[in-house]
Coordinates of N, CA and C and ligand atoms in Angstrom, one line a residue:
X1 N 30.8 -14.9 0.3 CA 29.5 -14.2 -0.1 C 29.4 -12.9 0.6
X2 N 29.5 -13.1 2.0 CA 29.0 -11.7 2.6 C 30.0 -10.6 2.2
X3 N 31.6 -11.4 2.5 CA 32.5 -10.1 2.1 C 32.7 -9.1 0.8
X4 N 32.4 -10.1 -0.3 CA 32.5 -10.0 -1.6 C 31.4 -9.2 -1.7
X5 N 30.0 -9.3 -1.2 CA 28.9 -8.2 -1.2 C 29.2 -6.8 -0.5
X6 N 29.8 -7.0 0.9 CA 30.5 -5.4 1.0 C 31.1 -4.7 -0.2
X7 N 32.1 -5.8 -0.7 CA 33.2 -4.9 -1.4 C 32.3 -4.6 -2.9
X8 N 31.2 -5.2 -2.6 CA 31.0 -4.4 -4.2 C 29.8 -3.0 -3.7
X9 N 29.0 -3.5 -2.6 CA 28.2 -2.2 -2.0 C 29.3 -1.0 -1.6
X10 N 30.1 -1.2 -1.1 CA 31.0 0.0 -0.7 C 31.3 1.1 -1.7
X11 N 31.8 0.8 -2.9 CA 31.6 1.9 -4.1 C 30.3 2.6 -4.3
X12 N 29.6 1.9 -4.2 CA 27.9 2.6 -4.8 C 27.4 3.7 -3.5
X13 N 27.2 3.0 -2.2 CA 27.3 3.8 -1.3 C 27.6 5.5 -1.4
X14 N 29.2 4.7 -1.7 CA 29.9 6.3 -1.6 C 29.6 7.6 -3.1
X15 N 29.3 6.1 -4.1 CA 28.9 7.1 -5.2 C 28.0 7.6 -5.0
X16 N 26.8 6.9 -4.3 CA 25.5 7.5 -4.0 C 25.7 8.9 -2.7
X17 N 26.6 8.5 -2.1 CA 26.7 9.9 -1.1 C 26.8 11.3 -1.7
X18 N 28.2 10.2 -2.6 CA 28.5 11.6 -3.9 C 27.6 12.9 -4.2
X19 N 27.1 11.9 -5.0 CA 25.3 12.1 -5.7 C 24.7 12.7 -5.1
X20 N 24.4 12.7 -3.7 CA 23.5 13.6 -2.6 C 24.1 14.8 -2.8
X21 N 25.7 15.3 -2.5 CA 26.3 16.2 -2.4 C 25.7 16.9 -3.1
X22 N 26.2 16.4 -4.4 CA 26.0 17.4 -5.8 C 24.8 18.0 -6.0
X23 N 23.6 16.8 -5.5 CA 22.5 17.5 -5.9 C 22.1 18.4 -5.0
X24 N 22.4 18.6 -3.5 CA 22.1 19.5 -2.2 C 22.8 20.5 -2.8
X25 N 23.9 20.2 -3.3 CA 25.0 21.7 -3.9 C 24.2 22.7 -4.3
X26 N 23.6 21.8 -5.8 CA 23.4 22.9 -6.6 C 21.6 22.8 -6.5
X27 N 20.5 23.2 -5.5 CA 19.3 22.9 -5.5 C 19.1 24.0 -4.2
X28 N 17.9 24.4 -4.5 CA 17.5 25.6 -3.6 C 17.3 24.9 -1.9
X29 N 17.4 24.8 -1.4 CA 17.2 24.2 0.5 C 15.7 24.1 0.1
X30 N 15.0 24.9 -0.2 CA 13.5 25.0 0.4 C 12.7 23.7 -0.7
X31 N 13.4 23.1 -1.6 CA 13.1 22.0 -2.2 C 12.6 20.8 -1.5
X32 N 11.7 20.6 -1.9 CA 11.6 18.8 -1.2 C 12.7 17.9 -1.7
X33 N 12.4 16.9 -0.7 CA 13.4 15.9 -1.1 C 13.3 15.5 -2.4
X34 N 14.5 15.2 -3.3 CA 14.1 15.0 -4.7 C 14.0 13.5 -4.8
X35 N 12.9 13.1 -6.1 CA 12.5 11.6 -5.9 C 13.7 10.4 -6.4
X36 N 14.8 11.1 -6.8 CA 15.9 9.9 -6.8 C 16.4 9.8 -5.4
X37 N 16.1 9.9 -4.6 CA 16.7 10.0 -3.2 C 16.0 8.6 -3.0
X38 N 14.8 8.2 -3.2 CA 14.0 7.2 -2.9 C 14.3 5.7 -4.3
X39 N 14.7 4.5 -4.0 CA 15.2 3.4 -4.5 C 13.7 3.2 -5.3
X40 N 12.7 3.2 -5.0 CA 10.9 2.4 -5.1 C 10.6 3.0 -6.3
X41 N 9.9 2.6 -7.1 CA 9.2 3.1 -8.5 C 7.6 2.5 -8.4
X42 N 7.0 3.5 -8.0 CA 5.4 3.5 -7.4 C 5.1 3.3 -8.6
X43 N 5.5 2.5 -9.8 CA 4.0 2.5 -10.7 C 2.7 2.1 -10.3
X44 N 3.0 1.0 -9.8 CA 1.4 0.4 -9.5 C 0.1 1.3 -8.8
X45 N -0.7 1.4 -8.8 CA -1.8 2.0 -7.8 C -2.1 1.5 -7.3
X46 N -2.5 2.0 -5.8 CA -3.4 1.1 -4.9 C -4.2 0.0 -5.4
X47 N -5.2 0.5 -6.5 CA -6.1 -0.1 -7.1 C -6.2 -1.1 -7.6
X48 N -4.6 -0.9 -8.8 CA -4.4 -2.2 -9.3 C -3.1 -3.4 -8.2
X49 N -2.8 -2.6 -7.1 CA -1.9 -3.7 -6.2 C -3.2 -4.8 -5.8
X50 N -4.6 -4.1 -5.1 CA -5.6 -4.8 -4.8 C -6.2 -5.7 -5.4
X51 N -6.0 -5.3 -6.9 CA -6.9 -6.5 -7.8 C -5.8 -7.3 -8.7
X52 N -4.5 -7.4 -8.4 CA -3.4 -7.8 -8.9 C -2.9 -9.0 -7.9
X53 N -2.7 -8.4 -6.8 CA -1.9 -9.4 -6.0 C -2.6 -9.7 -4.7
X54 N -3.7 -8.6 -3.3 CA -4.3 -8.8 -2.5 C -5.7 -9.7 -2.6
X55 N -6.0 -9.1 -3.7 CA -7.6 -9.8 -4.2 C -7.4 -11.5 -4.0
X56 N -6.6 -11.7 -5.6 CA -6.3 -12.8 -5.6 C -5.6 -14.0 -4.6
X57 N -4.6 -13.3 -4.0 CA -3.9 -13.6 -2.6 C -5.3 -14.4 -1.9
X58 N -5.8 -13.4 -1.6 CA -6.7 -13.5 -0.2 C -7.8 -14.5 -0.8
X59 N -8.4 -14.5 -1.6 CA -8.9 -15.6 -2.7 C -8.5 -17.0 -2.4
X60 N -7.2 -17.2 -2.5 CA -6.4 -18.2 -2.4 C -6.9 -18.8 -1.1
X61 N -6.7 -17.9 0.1 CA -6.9 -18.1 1.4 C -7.9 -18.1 2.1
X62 N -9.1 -17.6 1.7 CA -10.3 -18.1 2.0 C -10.8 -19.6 1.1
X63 N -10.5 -19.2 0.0 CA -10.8 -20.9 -0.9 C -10.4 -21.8 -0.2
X64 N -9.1 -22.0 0.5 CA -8.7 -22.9 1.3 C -9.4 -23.7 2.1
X65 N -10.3 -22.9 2.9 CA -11.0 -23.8 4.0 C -12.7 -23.9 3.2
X66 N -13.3 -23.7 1.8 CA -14.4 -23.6 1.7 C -14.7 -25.0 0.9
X67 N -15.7 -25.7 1.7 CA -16.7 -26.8 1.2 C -18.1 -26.2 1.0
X68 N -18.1 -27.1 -0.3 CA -19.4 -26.1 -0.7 C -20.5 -27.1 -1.4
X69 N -21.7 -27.3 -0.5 CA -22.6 -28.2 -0.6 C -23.5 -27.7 -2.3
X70 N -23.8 -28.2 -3.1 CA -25.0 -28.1 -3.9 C -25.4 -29.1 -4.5
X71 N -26.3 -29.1 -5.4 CA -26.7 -29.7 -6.3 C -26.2 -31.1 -6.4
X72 N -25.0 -30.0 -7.6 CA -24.2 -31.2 -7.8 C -23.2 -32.5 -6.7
X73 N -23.5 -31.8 -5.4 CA -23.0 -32.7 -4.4 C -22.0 -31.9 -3.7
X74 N -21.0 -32.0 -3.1 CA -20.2 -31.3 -2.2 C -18.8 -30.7 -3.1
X75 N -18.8 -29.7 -3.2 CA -16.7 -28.9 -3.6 C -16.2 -29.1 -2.2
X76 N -15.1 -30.1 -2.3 CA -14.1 -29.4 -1.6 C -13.0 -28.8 -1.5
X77 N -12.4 -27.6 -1.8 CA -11.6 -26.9 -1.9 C -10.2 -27.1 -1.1
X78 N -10.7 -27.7 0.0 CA -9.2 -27.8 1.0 C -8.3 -28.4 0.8
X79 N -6.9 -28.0 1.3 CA -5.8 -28.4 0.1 C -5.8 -30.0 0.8
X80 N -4.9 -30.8 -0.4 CA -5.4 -32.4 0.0 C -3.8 -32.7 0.4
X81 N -2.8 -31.9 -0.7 CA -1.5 -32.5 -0.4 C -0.4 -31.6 -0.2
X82 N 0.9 -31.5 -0.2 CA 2.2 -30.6 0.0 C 1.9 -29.8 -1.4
X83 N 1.8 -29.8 -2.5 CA 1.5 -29.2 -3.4 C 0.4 -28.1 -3.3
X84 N -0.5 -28.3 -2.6 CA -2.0 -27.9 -2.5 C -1.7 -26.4 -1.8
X85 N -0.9 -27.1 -0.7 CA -0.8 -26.1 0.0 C 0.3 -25.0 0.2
X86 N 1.4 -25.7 -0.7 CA 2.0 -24.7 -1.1 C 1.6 -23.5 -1.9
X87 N 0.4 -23.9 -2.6 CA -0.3 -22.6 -3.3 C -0.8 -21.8 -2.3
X88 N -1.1 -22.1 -0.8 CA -2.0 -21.6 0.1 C -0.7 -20.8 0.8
X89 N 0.4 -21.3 0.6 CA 1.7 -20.8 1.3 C 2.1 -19.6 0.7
X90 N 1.9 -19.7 -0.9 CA 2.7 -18.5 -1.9 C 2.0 -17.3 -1.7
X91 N 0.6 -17.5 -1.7 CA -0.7 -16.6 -1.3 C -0.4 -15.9 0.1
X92 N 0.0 -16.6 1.0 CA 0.0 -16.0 2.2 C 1.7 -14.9 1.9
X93 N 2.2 -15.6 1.5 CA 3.8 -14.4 0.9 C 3.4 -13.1 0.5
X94 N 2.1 -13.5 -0.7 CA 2.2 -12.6 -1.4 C 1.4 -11.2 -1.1
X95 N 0.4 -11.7 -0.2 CA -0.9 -10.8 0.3 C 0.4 -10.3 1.4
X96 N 1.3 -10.7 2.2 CA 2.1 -9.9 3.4 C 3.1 -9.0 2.9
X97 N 3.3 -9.1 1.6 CA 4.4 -8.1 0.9 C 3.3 -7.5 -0.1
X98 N 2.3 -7.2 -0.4 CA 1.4 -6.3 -1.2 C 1.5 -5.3 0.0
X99 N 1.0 -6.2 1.3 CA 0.7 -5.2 2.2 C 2.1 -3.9 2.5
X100 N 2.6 -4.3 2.3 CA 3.6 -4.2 3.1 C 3.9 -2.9 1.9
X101 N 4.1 -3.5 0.2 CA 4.4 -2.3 -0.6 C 3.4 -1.2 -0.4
X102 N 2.2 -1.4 -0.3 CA 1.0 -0.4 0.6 C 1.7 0.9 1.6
X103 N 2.5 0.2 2.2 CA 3.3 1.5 3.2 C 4.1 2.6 2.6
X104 N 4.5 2.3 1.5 CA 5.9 2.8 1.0 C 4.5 4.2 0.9
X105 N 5.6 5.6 1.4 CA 4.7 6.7 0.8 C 5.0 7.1 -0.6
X106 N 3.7 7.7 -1.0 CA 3.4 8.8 -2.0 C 3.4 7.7 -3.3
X107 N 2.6 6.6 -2.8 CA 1.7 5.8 -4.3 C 0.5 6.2 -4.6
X108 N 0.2 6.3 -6.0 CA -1.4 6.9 -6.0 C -2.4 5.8 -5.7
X109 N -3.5 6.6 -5.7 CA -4.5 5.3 -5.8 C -5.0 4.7 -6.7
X110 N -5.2 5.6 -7.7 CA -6.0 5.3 -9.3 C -5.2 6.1 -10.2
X111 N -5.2 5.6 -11.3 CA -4.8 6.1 -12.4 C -5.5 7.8 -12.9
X112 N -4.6 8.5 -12.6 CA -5.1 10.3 -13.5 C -6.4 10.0 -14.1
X113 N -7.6 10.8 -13.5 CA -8.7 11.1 -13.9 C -9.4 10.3 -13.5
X114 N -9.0 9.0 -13.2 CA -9.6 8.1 -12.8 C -10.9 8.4 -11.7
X115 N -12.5 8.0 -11.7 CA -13.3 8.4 -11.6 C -13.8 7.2 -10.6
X116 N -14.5 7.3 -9.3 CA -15.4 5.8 -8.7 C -16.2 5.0 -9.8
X117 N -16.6 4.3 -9.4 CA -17.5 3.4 -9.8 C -18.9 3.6 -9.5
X118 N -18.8 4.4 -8.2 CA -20.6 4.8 -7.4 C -19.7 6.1 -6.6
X119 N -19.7 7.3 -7.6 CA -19.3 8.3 -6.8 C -20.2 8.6 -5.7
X120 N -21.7 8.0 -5.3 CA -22.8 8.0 -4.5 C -22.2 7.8 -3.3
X121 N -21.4 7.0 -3.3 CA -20.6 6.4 -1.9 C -19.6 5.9 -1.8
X122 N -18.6 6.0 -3.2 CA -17.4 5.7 -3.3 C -16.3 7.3 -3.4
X123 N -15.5 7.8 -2.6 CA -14.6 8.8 -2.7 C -13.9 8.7 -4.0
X124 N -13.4 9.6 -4.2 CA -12.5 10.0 -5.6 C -11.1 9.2 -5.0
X125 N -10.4 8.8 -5.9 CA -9.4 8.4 -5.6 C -8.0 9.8 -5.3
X126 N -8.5 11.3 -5.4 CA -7.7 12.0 -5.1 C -8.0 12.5 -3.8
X127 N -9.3 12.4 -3.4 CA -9.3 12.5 -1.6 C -8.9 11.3 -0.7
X128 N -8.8 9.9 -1.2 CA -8.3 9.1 -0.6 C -6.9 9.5 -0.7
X129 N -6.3 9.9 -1.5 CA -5.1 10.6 -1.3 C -4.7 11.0 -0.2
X130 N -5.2 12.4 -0.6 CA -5.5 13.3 0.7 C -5.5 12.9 2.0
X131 N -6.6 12.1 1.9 CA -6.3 11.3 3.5 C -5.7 10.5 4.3
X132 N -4.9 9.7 3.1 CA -3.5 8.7 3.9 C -2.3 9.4 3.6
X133 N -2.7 10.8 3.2 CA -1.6 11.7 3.8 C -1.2 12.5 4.8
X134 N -2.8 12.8 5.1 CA -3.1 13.3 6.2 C -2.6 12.6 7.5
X135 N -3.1 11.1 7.2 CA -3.5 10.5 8.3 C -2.5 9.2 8.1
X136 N -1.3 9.1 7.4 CA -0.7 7.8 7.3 C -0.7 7.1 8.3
X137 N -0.9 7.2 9.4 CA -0.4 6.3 10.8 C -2.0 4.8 10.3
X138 N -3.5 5.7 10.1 CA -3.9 5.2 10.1 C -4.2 4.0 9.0
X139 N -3.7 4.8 7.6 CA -3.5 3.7 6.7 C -2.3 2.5 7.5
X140 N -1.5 3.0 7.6 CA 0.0 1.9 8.0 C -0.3 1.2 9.2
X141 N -1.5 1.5 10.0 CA -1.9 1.0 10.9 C -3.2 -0.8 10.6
X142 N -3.7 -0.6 9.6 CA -4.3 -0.9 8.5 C -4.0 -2.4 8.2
X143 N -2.9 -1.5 7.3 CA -1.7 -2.7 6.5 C -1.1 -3.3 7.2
X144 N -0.2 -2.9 8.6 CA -0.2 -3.5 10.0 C -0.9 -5.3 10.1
X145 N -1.8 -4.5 10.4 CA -3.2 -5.3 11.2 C -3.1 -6.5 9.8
X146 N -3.2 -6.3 8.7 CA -3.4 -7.3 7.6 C -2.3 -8.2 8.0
X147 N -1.2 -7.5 8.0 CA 0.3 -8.2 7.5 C 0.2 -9.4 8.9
X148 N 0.0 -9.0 10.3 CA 0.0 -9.5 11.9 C -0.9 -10.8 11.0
X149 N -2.0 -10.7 10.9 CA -3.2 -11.7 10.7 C -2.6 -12.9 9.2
X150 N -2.0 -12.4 8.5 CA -1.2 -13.0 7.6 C -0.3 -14.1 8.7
X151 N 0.9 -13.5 9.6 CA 1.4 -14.0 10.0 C 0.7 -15.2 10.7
X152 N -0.3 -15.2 11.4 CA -1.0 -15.8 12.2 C -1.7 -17.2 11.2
X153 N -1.9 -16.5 9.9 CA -2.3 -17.7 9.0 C -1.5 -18.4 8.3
X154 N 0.1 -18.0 8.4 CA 1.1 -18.8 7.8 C 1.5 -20.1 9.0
X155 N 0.9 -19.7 10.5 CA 1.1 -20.6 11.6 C 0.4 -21.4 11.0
X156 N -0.6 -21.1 10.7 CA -2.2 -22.3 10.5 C -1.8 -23.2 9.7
X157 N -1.1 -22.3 8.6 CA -1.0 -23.3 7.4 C 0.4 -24.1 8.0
X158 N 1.1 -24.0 8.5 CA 2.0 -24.5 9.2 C 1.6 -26.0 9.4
X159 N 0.8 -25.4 10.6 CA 0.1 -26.5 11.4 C -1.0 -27.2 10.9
X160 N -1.4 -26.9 9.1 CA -2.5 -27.9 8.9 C -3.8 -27.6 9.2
X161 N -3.4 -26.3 9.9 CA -5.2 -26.2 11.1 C -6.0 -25.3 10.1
X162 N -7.0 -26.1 9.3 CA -8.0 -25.6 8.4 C -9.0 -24.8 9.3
X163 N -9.3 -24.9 10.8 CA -10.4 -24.3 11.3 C -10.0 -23.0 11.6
X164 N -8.1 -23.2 12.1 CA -7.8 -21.6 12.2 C -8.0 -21.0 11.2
X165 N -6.9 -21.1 10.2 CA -7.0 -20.6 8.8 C -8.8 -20.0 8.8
X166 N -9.3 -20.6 8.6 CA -11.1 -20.7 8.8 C -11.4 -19.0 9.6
X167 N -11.5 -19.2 10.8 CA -11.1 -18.5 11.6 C -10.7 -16.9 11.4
X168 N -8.9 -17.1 11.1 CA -8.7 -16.0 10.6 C -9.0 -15.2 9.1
X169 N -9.0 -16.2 8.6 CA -10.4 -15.5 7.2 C -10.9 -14.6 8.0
X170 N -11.9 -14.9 8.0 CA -12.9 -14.2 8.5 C -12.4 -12.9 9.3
X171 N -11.2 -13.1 10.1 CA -10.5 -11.6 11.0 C -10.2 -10.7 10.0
X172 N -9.5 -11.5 8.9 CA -8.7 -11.1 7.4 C -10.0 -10.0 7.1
X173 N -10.5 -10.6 6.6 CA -12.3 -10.0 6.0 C -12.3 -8.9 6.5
X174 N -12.7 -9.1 8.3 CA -12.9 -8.0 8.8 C -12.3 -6.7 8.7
X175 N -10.5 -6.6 8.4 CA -10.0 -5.8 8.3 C -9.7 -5.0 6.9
X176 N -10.1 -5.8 5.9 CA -10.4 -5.6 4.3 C -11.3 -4.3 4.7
X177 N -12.1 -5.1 5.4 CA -13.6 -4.0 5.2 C -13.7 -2.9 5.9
X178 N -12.9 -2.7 7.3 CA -12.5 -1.7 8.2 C -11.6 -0.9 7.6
X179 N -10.5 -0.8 6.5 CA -9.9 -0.4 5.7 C -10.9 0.7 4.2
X180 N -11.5 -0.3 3.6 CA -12.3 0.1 2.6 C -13.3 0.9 3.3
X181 N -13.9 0.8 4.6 CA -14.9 1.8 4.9 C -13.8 3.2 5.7
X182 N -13.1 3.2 6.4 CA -12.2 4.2 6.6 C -11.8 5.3 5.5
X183 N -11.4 4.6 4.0 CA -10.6 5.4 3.1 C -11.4 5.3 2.2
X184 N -12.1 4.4 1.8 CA -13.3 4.3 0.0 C -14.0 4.5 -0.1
X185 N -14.9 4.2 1.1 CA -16.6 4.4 1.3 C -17.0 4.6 2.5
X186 N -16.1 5.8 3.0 CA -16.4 6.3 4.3 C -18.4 6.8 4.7
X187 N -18.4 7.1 3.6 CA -20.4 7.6 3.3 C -21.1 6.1 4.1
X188 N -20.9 5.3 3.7 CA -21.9 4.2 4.1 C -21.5 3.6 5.7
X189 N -20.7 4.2 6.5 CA -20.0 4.1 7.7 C -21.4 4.4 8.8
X190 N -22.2 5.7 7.5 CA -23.3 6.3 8.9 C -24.7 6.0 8.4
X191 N -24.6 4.6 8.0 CA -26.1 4.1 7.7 C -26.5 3.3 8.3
Ligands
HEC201 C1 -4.8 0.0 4.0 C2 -6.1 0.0 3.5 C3 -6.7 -1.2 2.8 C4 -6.7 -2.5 3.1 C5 -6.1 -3.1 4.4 C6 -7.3 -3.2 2.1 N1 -7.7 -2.4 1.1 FE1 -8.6 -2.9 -0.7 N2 -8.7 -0.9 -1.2 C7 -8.2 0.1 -0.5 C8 -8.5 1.3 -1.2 C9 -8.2 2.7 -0.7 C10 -9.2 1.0 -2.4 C11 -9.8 1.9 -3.4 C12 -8.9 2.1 -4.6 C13 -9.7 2.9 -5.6 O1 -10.0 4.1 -5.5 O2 -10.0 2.3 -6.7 C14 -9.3 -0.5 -2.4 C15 -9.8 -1.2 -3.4 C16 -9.9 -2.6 -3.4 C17 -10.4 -3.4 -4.5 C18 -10.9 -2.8 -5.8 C19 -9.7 -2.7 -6.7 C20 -10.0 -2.2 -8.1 O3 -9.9 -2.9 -9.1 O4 -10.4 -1.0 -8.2 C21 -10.4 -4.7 -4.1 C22 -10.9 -5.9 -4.9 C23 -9.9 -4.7 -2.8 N3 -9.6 -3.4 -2.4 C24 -9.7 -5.9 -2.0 C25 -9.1 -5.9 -0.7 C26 -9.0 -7.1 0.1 C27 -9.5 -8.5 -0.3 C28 -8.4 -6.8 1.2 C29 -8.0 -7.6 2.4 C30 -7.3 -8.8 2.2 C31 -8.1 -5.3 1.1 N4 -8.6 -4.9 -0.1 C32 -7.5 -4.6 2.1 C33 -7.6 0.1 0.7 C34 -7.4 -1.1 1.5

């Protein structure tokens, strides 16, 4: 396996160096790097990574530990068997590689023209730009912090331990929101 994988990466490599040549050849120096240089195809936007794969992810993982008394008598949501919680396992995969595609630079946030929902206290998706441009350490610093606490909840689920998982929710939460008020709704930070 491994060998047979060099010998077929070894051509592309070099065609790919090729490629660099030609294109440095014939391109002015003062050019930015050109975007075939980069393997990633940023379709997605922040926006819809959040309501695509983070949302629902983290959904998953707070549902996990919620019993919920009413009316009708008690929900228990907590997973009961190996099945159960393999759903609580895929969720934790999927929320640590959203985050993680989060890092890659120069994804947008919203779709062209795209407008807030409460421009009152929600930033344009082109200054949020702007400022995990500015400031990438602090976005990546962010997505970090998510991916760490992720790790920490794949122990839990490991271990069965509904109170950690519990627990780290709620850290999880915290960092959702330290994120969103930093870069979305920096305005409501001073009320
Ligand atoms: C690295 C920063 C960052 C982190 C961490 C983060 N978010 Fe976001 N999130 C954003 C930004 C920026 C937007 C605003 C995008 C826009 O302009 O619509 C957003 C938007 C959203 C939206 C709205 C998406 C839509 O349909 O417009 C949801 C839902 C959301 N985040 C959920 C979460 C949850 C849940 C977590 C934690 C598990 C989380 N986010 C963590 C930066 C972050």
């Amino acid at each position: 396996m491994t060998s047979n994988f060099a010998l077929r990466v070894g051509p592309v490599v070099a065609a790919v160096a090729l490629a660099g040549t030609v294109l440095v050849g014939c391109q002015n120096e003062a050019k930015p790097a050109a975007p075939a240089e980069t393997p990633y195809h940023l379709r997605a936007t922040v926006a819809e990574i959040m309501d695509s794969m983070v949302m629902p992810a983290a959904d998953v993982i707070w549902n996990s530990t919620a019993v919920t008394e009413s009316l009708e008598g008690t929900k228990d949501s907590t997973p009961k068997n190996d099945e159960d919680w393999k759903v609580v396992e895929r969720a934790a995969v999927m929320l640590s590689e959203a985050l993680n595609s989060l890092m890659i630079p120069g994804r947008h946030v919203d779709k062209p023209g795209a407008v807030p929902d409460d421009p009152e206290s929600e930033l344009a998706p082109d200054k949020i730009e702007e400022m995990i441009r500015k400031d990438p350490q602090v976005w990546i610093g962010f997505a970090q912090s998510i991916d760490g606490t992720v790790e920490k909840i794949q122990g839990a689920i490991k271990a069965r331990d509904l109170q950690a998982i519990s627990d780290l929710g709620g850290e999880l939460d915290e960092i959702c929101e330290n994120c969103h008020l930093h870069f979305w709704y920096p305005k409501q930070e001073k009320k």
